GROMACS .gro file of N, CA and C in nm:
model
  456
    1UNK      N    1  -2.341  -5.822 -13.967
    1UNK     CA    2  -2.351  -5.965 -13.980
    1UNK      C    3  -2.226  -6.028 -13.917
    2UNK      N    4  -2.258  -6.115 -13.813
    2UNK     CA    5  -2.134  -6.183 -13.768
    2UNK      C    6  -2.068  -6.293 -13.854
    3UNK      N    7  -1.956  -6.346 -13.836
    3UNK     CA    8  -1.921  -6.491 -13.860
    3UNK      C    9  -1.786  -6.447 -13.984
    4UNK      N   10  -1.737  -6.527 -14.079
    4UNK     CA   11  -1.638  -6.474 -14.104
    4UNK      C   12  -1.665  -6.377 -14.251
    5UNK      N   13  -1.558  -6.301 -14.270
    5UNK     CA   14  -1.565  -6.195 -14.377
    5UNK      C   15  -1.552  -6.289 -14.560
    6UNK      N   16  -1.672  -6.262 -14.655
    6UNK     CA   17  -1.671  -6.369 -14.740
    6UNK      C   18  -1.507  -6.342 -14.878
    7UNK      N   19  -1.512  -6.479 -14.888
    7UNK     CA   20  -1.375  -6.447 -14.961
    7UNK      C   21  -1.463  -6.420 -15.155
    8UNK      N   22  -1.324  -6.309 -15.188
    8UNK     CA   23  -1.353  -6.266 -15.289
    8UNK      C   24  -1.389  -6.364 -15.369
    9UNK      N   25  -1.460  -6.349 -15.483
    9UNK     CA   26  -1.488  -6.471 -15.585
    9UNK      C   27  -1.364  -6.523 -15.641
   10UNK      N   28  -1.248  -6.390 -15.707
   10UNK     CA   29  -1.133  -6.418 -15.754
   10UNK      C   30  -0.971  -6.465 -15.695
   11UNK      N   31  -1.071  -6.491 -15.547
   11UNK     CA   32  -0.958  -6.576 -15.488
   11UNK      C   33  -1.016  -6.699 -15.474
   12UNK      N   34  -1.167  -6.738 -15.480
   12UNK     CA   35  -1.187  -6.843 -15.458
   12UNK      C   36  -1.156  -6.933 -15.608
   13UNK      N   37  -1.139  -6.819 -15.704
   13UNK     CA   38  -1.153  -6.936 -15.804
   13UNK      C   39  -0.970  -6.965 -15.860
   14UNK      N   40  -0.864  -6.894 -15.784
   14UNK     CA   41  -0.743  -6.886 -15.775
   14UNK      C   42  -0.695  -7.023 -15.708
   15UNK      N   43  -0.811  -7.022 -15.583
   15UNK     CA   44  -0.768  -7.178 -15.548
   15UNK      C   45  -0.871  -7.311 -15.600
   16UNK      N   46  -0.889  -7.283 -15.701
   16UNK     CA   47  -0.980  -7.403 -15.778
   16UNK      C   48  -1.145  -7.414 -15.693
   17UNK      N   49  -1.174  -7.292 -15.600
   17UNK     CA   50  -1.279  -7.360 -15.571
   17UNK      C   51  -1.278  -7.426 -15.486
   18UNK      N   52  -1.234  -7.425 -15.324
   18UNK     CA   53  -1.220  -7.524 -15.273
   18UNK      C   54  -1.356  -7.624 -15.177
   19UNK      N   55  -1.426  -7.497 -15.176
   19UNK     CA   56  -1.578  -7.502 -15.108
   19UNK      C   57  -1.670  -7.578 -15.232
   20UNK      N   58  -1.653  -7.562 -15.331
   20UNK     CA   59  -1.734  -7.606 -15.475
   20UNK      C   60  -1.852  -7.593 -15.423
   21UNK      N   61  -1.844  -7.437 -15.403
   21UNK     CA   62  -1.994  -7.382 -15.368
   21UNK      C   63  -1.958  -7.300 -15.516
   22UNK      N   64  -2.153  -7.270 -15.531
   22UNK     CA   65  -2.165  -7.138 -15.676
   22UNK      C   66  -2.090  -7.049 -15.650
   23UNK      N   67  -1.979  -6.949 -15.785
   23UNK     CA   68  -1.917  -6.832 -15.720
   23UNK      C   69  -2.008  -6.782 -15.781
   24UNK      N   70  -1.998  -6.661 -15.718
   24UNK     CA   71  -2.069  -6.501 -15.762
   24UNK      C   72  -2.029  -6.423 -15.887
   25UNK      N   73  -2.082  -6.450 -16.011
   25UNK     CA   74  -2.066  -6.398 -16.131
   25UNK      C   75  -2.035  -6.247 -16.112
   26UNK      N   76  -2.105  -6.180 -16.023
   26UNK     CA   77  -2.164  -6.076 -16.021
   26UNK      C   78  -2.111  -5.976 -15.930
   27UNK      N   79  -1.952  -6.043 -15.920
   27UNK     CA   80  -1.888  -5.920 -15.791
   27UNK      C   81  -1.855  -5.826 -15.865
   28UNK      N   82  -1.861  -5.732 -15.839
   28UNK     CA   83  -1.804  -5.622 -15.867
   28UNK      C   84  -1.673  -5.583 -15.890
   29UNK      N   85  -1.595  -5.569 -15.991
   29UNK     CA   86  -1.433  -5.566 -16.024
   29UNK      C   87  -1.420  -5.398 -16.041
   30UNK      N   88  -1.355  -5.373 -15.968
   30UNK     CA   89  -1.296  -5.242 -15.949
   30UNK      C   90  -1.205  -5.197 -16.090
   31UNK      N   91  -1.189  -5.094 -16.159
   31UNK     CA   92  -1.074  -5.105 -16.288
   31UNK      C   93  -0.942  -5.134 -16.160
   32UNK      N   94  -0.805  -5.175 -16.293
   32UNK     CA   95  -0.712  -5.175 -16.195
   32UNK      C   96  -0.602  -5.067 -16.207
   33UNK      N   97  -0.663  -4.987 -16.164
   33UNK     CA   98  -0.601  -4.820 -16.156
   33UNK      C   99  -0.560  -4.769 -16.039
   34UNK      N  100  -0.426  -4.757 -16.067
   34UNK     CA  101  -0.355  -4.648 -15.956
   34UNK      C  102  -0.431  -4.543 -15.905
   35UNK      N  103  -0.460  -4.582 -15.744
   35UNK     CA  104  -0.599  -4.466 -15.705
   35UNK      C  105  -0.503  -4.348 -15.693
   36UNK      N  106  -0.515  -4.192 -15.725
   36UNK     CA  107  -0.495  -4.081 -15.688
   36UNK      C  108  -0.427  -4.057 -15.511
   37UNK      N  109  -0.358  -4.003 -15.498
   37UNK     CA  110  -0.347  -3.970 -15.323
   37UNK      C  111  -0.440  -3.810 -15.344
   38UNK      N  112  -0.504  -3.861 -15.217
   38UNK     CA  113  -0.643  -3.775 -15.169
   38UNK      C  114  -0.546  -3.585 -15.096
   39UNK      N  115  -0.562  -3.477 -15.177
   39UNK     CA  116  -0.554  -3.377 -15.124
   39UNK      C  117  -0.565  -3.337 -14.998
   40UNK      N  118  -0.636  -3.420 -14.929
   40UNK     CA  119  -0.670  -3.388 -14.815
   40UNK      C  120  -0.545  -3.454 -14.653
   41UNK      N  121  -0.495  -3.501 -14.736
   41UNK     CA  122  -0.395  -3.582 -14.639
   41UNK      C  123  -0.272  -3.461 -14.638
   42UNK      N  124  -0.200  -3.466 -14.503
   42UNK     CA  125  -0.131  -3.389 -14.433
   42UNK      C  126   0.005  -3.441 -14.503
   43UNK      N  127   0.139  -3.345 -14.467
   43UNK     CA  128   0.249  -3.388 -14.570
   43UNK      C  129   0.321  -3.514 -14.488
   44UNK      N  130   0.301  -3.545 -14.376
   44UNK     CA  131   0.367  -3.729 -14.356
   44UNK      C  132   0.265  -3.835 -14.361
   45UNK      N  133   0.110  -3.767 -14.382
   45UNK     CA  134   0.036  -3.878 -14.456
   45UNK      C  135   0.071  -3.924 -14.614
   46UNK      N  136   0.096  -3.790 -14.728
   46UNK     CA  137   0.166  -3.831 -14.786
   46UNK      C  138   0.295  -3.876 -14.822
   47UNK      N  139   0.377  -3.869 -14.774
   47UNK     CA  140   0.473  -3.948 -14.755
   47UNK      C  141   0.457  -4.112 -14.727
   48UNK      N  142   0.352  -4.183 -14.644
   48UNK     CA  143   0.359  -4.243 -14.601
   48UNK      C  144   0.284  -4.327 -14.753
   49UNK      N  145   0.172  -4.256 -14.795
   49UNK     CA  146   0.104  -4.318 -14.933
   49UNK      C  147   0.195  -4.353 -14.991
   50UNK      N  148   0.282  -4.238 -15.038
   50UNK     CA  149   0.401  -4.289 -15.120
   50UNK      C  150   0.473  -4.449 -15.133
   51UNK      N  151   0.557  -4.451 -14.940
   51UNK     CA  152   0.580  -4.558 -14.944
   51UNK      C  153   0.516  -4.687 -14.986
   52UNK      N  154   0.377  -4.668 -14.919
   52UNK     CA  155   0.299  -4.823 -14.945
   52UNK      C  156   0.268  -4.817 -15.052
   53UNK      N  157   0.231  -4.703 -15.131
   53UNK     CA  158   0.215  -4.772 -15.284
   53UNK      C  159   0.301  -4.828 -15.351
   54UNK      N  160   0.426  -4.831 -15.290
   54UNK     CA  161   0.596  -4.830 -15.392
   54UNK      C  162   0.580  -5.028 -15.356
   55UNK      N  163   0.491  -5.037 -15.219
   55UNK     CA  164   0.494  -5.193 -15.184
   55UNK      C  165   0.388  -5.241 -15.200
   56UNK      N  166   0.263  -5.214 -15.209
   56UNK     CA  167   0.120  -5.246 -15.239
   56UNK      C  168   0.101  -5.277 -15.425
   57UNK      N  169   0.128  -5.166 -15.496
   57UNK     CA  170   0.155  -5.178 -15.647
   57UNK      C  171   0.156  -5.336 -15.712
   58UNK      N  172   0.305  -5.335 -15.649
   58UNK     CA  173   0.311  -5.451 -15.710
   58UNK      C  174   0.244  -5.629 -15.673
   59UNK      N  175   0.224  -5.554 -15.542
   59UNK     CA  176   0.117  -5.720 -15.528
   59UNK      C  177  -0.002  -5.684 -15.567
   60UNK      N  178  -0.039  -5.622 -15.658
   60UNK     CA  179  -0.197  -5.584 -15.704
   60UNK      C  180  -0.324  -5.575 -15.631
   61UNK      N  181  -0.279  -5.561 -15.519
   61UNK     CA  182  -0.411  -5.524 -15.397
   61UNK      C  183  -0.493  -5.401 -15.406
   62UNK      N  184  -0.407  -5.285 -15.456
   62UNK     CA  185  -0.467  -5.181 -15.465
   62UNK      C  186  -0.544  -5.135 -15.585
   63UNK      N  187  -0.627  -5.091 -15.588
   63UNK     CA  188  -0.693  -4.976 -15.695
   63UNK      C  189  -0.806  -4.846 -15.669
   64UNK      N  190  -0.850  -4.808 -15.733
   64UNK     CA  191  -0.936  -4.711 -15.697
   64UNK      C  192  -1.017  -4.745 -15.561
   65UNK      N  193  -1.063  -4.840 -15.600
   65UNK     CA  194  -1.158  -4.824 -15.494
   65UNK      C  195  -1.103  -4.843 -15.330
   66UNK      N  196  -0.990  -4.867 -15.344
   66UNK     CA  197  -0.938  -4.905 -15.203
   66UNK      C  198  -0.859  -4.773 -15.165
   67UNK      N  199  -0.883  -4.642 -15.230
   67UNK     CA  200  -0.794  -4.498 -15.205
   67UNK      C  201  -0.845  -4.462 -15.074
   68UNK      N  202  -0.978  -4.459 -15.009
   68UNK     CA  203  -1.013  -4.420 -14.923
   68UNK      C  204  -0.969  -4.501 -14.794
   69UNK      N  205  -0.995  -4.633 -14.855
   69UNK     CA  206  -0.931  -4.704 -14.697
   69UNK      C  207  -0.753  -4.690 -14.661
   70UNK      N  208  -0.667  -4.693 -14.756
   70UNK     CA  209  -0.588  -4.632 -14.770
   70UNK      C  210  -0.510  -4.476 -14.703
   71UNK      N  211  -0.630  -4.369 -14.757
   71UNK     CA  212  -0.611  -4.280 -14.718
   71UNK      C  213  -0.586  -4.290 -14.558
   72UNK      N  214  -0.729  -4.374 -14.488
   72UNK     CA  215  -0.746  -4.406 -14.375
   72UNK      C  216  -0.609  -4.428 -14.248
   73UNK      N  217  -0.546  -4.532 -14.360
   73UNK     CA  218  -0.453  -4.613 -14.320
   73UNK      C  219  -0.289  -4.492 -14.274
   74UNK      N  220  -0.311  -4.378 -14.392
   74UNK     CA  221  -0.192  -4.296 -14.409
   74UNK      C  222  -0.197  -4.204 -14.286
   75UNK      N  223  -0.339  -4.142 -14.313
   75UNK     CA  224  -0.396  -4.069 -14.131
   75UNK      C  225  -0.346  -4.114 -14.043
   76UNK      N  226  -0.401  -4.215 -14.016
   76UNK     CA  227  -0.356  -4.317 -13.911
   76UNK      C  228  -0.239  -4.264 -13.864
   77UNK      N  229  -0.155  -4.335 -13.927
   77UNK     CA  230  -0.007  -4.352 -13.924
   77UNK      C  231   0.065  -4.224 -13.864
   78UNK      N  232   0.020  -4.123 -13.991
   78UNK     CA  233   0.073  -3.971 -13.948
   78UNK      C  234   0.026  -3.964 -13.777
   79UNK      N  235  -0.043  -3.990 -13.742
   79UNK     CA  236  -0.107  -3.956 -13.604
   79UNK      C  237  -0.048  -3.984 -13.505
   80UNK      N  238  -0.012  -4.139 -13.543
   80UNK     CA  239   0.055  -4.193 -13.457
   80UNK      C  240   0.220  -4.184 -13.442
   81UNK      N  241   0.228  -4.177 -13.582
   81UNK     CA  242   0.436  -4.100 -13.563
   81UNK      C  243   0.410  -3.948 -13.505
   82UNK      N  244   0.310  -3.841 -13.502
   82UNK     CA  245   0.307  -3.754 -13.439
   82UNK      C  246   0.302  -3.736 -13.274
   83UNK      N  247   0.202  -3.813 -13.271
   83UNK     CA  248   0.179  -3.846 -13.086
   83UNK      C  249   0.305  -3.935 -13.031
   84UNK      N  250   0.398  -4.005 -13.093
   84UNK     CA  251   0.480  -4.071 -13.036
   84UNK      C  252   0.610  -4.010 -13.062
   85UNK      N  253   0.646  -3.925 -13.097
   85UNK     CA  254   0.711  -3.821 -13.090
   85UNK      C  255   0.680  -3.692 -13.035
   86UNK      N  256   0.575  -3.663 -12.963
   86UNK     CA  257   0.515  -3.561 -12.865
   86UNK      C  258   0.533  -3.656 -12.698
   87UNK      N  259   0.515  -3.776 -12.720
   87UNK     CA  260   0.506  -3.900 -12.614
   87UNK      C  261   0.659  -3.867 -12.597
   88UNK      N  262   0.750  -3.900 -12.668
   88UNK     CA  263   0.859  -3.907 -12.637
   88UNK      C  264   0.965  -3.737 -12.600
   89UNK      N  265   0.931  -3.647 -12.611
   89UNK     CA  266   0.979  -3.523 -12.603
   89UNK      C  267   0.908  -3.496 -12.440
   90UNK      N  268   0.756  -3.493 -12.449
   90UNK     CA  269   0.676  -3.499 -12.326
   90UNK      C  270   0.677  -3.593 -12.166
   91UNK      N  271   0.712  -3.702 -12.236
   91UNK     CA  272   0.725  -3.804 -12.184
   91UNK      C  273   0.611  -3.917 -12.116
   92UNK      N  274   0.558  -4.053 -12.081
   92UNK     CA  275   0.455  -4.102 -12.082
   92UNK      C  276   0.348  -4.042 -11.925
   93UNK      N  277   0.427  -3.977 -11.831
   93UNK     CA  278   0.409  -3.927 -11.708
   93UNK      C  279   0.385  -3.817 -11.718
   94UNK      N  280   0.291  -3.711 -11.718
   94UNK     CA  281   0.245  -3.579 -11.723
   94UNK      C  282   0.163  -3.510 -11.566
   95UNK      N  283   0.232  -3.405 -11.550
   95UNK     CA  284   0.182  -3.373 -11.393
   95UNK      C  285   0.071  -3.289 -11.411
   96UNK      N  286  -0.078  -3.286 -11.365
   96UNK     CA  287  -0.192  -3.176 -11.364
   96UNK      C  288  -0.167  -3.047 -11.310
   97UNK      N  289  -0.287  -2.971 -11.301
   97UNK     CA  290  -0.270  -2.868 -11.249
   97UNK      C  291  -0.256  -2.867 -11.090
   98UNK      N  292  -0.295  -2.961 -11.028
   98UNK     CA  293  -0.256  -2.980 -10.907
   98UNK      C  294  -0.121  -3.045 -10.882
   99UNK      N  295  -0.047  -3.073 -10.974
   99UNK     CA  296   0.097  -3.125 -10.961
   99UNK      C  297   0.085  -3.269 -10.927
  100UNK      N  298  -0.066  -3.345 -10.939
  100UNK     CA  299  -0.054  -3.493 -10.975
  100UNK      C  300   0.014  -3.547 -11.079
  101UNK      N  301   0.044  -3.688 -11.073
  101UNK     CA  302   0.074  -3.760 -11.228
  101UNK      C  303   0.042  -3.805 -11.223
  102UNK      N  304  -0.001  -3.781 -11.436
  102UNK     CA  305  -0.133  -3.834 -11.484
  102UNK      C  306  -0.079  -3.928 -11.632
  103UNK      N  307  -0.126  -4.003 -11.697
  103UNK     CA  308  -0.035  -4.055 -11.787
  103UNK      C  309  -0.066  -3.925 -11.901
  104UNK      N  310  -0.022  -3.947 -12.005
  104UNK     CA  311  -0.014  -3.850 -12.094
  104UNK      C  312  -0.167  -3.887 -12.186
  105UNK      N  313  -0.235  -3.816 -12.220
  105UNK     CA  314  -0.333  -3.843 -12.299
  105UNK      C  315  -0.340  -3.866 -12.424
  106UNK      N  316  -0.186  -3.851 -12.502
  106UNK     CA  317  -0.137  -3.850 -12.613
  106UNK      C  318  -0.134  -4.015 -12.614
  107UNK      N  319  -0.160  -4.093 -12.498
  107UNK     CA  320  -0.081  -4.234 -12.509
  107UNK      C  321  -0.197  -4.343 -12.609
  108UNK      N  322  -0.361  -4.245 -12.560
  108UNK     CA  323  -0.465  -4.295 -12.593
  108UNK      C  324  -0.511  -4.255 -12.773
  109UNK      N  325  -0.479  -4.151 -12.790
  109UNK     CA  326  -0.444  -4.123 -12.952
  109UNK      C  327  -0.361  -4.193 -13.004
  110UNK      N  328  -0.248  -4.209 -12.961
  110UNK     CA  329  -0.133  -4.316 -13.010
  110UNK      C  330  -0.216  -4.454 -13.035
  111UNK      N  331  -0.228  -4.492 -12.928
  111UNK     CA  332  -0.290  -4.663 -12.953
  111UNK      C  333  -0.430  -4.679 -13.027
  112UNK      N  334  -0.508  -4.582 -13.036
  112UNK     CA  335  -0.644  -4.561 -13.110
  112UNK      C  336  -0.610  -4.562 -13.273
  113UNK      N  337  -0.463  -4.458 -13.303
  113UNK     CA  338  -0.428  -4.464 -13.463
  113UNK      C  339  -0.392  -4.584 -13.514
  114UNK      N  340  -0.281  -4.649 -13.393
  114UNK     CA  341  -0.214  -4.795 -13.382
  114UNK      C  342  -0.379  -4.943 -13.401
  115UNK      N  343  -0.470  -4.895 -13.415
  115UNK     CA  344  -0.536  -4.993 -13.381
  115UNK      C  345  -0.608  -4.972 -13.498
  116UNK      N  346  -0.670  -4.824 -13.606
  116UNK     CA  347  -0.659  -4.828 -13.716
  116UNK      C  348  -0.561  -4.864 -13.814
  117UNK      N  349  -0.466  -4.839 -13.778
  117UNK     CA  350  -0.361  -4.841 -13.846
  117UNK      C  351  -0.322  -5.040 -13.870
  118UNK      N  352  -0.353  -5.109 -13.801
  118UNK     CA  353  -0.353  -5.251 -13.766
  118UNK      C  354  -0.473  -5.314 -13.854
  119UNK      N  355  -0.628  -5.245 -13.855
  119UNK     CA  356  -0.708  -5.283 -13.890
  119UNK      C  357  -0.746  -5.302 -14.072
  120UNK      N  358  -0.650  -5.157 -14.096
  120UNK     CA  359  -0.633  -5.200 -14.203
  120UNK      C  360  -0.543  -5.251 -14.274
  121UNK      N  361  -0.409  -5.252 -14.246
  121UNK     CA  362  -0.333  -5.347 -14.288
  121UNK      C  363  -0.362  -5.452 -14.341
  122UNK      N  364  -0.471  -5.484 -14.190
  122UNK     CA  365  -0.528  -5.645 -14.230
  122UNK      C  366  -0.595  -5.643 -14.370
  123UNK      N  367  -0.680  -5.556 -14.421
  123UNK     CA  368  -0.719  -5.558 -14.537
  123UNK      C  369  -0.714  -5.523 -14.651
  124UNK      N  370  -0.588  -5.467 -14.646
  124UNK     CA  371  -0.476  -5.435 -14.792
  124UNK      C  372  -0.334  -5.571 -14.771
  125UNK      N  373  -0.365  -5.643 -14.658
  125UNK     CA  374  -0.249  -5.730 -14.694
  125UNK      C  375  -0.123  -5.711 -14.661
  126UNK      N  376  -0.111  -5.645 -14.524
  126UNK     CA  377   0.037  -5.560 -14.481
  126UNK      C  378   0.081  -5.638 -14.422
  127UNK      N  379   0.016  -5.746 -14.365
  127UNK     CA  380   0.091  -5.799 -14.286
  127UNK      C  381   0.135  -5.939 -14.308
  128UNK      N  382   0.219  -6.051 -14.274
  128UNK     CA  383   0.242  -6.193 -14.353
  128UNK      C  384   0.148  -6.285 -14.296
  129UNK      N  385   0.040  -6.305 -14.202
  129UNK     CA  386  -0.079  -6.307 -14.217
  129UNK      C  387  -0.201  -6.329 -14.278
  130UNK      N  388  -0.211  -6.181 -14.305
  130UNK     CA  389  -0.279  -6.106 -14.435
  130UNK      C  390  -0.254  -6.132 -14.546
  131UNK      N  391  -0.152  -6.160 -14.600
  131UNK     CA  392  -0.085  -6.186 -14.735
  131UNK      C  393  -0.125  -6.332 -14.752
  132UNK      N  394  -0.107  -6.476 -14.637
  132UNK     CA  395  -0.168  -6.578 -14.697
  132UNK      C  396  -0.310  -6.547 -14.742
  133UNK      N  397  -0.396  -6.484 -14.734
  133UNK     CA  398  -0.579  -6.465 -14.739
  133UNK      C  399  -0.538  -6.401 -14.869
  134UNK      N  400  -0.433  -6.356 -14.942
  134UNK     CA  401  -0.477  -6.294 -15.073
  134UNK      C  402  -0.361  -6.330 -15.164
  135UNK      N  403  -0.433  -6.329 -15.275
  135UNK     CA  404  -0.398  -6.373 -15.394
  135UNK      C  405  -0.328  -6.281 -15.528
  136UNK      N  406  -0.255  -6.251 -15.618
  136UNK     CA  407  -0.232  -6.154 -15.689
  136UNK      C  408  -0.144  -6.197 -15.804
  137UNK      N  409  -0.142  -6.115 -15.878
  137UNK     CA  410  -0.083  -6.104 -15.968
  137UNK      C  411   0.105  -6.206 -15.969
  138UNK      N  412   0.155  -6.289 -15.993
  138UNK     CA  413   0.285  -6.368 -15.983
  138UNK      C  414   0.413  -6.249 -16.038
  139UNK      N  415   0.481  -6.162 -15.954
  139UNK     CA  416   0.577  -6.091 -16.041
  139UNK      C  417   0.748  -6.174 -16.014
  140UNK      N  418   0.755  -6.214 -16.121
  140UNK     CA  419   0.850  -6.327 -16.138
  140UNK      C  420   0.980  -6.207 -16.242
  141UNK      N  421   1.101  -6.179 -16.143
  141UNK     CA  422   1.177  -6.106 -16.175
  141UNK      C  423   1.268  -6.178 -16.257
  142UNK      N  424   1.316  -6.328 -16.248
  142UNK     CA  425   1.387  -6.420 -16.293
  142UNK      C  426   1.411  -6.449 -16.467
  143UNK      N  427   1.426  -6.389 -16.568
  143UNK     CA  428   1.427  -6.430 -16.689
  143UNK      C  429   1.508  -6.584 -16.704
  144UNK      N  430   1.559  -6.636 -16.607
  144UNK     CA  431   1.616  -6.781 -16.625
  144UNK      C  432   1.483  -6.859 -16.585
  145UNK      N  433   1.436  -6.862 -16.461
  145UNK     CA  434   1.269  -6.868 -16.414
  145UNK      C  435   1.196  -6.912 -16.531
  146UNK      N  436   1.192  -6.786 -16.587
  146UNK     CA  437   1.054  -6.752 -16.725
  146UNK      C  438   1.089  -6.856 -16.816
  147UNK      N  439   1.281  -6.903 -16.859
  147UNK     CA  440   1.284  -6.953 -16.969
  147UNK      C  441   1.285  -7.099 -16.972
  148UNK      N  442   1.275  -7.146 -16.852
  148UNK     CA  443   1.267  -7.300 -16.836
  148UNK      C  444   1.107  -7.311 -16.796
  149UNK      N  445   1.028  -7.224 -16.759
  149UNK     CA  446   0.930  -7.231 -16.775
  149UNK      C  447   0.828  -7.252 -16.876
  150UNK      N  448   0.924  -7.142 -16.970
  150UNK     CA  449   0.885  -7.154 -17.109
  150UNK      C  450   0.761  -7.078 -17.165
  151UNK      N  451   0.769  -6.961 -17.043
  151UNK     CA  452   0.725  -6.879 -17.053
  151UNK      C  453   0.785  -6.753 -17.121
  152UNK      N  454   0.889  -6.732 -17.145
  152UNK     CA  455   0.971  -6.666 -17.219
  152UNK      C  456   0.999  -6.681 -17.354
   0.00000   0.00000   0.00000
């Protein structure tokens, strides 16, 4: 389906509704649980989970159900710090068996992970962008903040 991607119900109703169209009773709420890192990821894919969960966590974007796109995102990445460190040892100019030069084929893996790796960002919110389109949880570190707020 073309045209734009629909916004969650719980952001539409974050901004009061601005369409004051019907929301959707009926979306589906994920629990909000720290998804697992998937066994199957290589050791600088995990590494890389690590990091973004240490930054994803706390803006409440993540949960179960977003482990797989995630995972996606960690692949990615590994792929591309691998090929660009093979790019760079190899270099972007590679000679054939006839002693032509050819670019490196590593350059097209690189920018293919780089372009997953981009795609989802967009939809966990990686980027400042991305981050206006979503909404979350307020983590207000300030106890002076909280107490004139009067929330404290």
């Amino acid at each position: 389906m073309a045209g734009r991607k629909p916004i969650p119900t719980e952001v539409k109703k974050a901004a009061n509704n601005p369409g004051k169209r019907a929301l959707n009773g009926r979306e589906p709420q994920p629990r909000k649980k720290r998804p697992k890192i998937p066994a199957h990821l290589t050791p600088a894919a995990r590494l890389e989970w690590g990091r973004v969960m240490r930054i994803l966590s706390p803006m409440g974007v993540i949960t179960e159900a977003e482990a797989d796109i995630l995972a996606v995102y960690c692949g990615a990445y590994a792929r591309w710090v691998q090929c660009n460190h093979e790019i760079e040892r190899d270099g972007l100019i590679l000679r054939n068996a006839q002693g032509q030069a050819m670019r490196n084929p590593l350059l097209k893996v690189a920018d293919d992970a780089e372009r997953t790796m981009l795609r989802v960002m967009s939809e966990l919110g990686m980027s400042p962008s991305a981050r206006v389109r979503l909404t979350g949880p307020v983590v207000d570190d300030d106890p002076l903040e909280a107490f004139l707020r009067g929330t404290r």
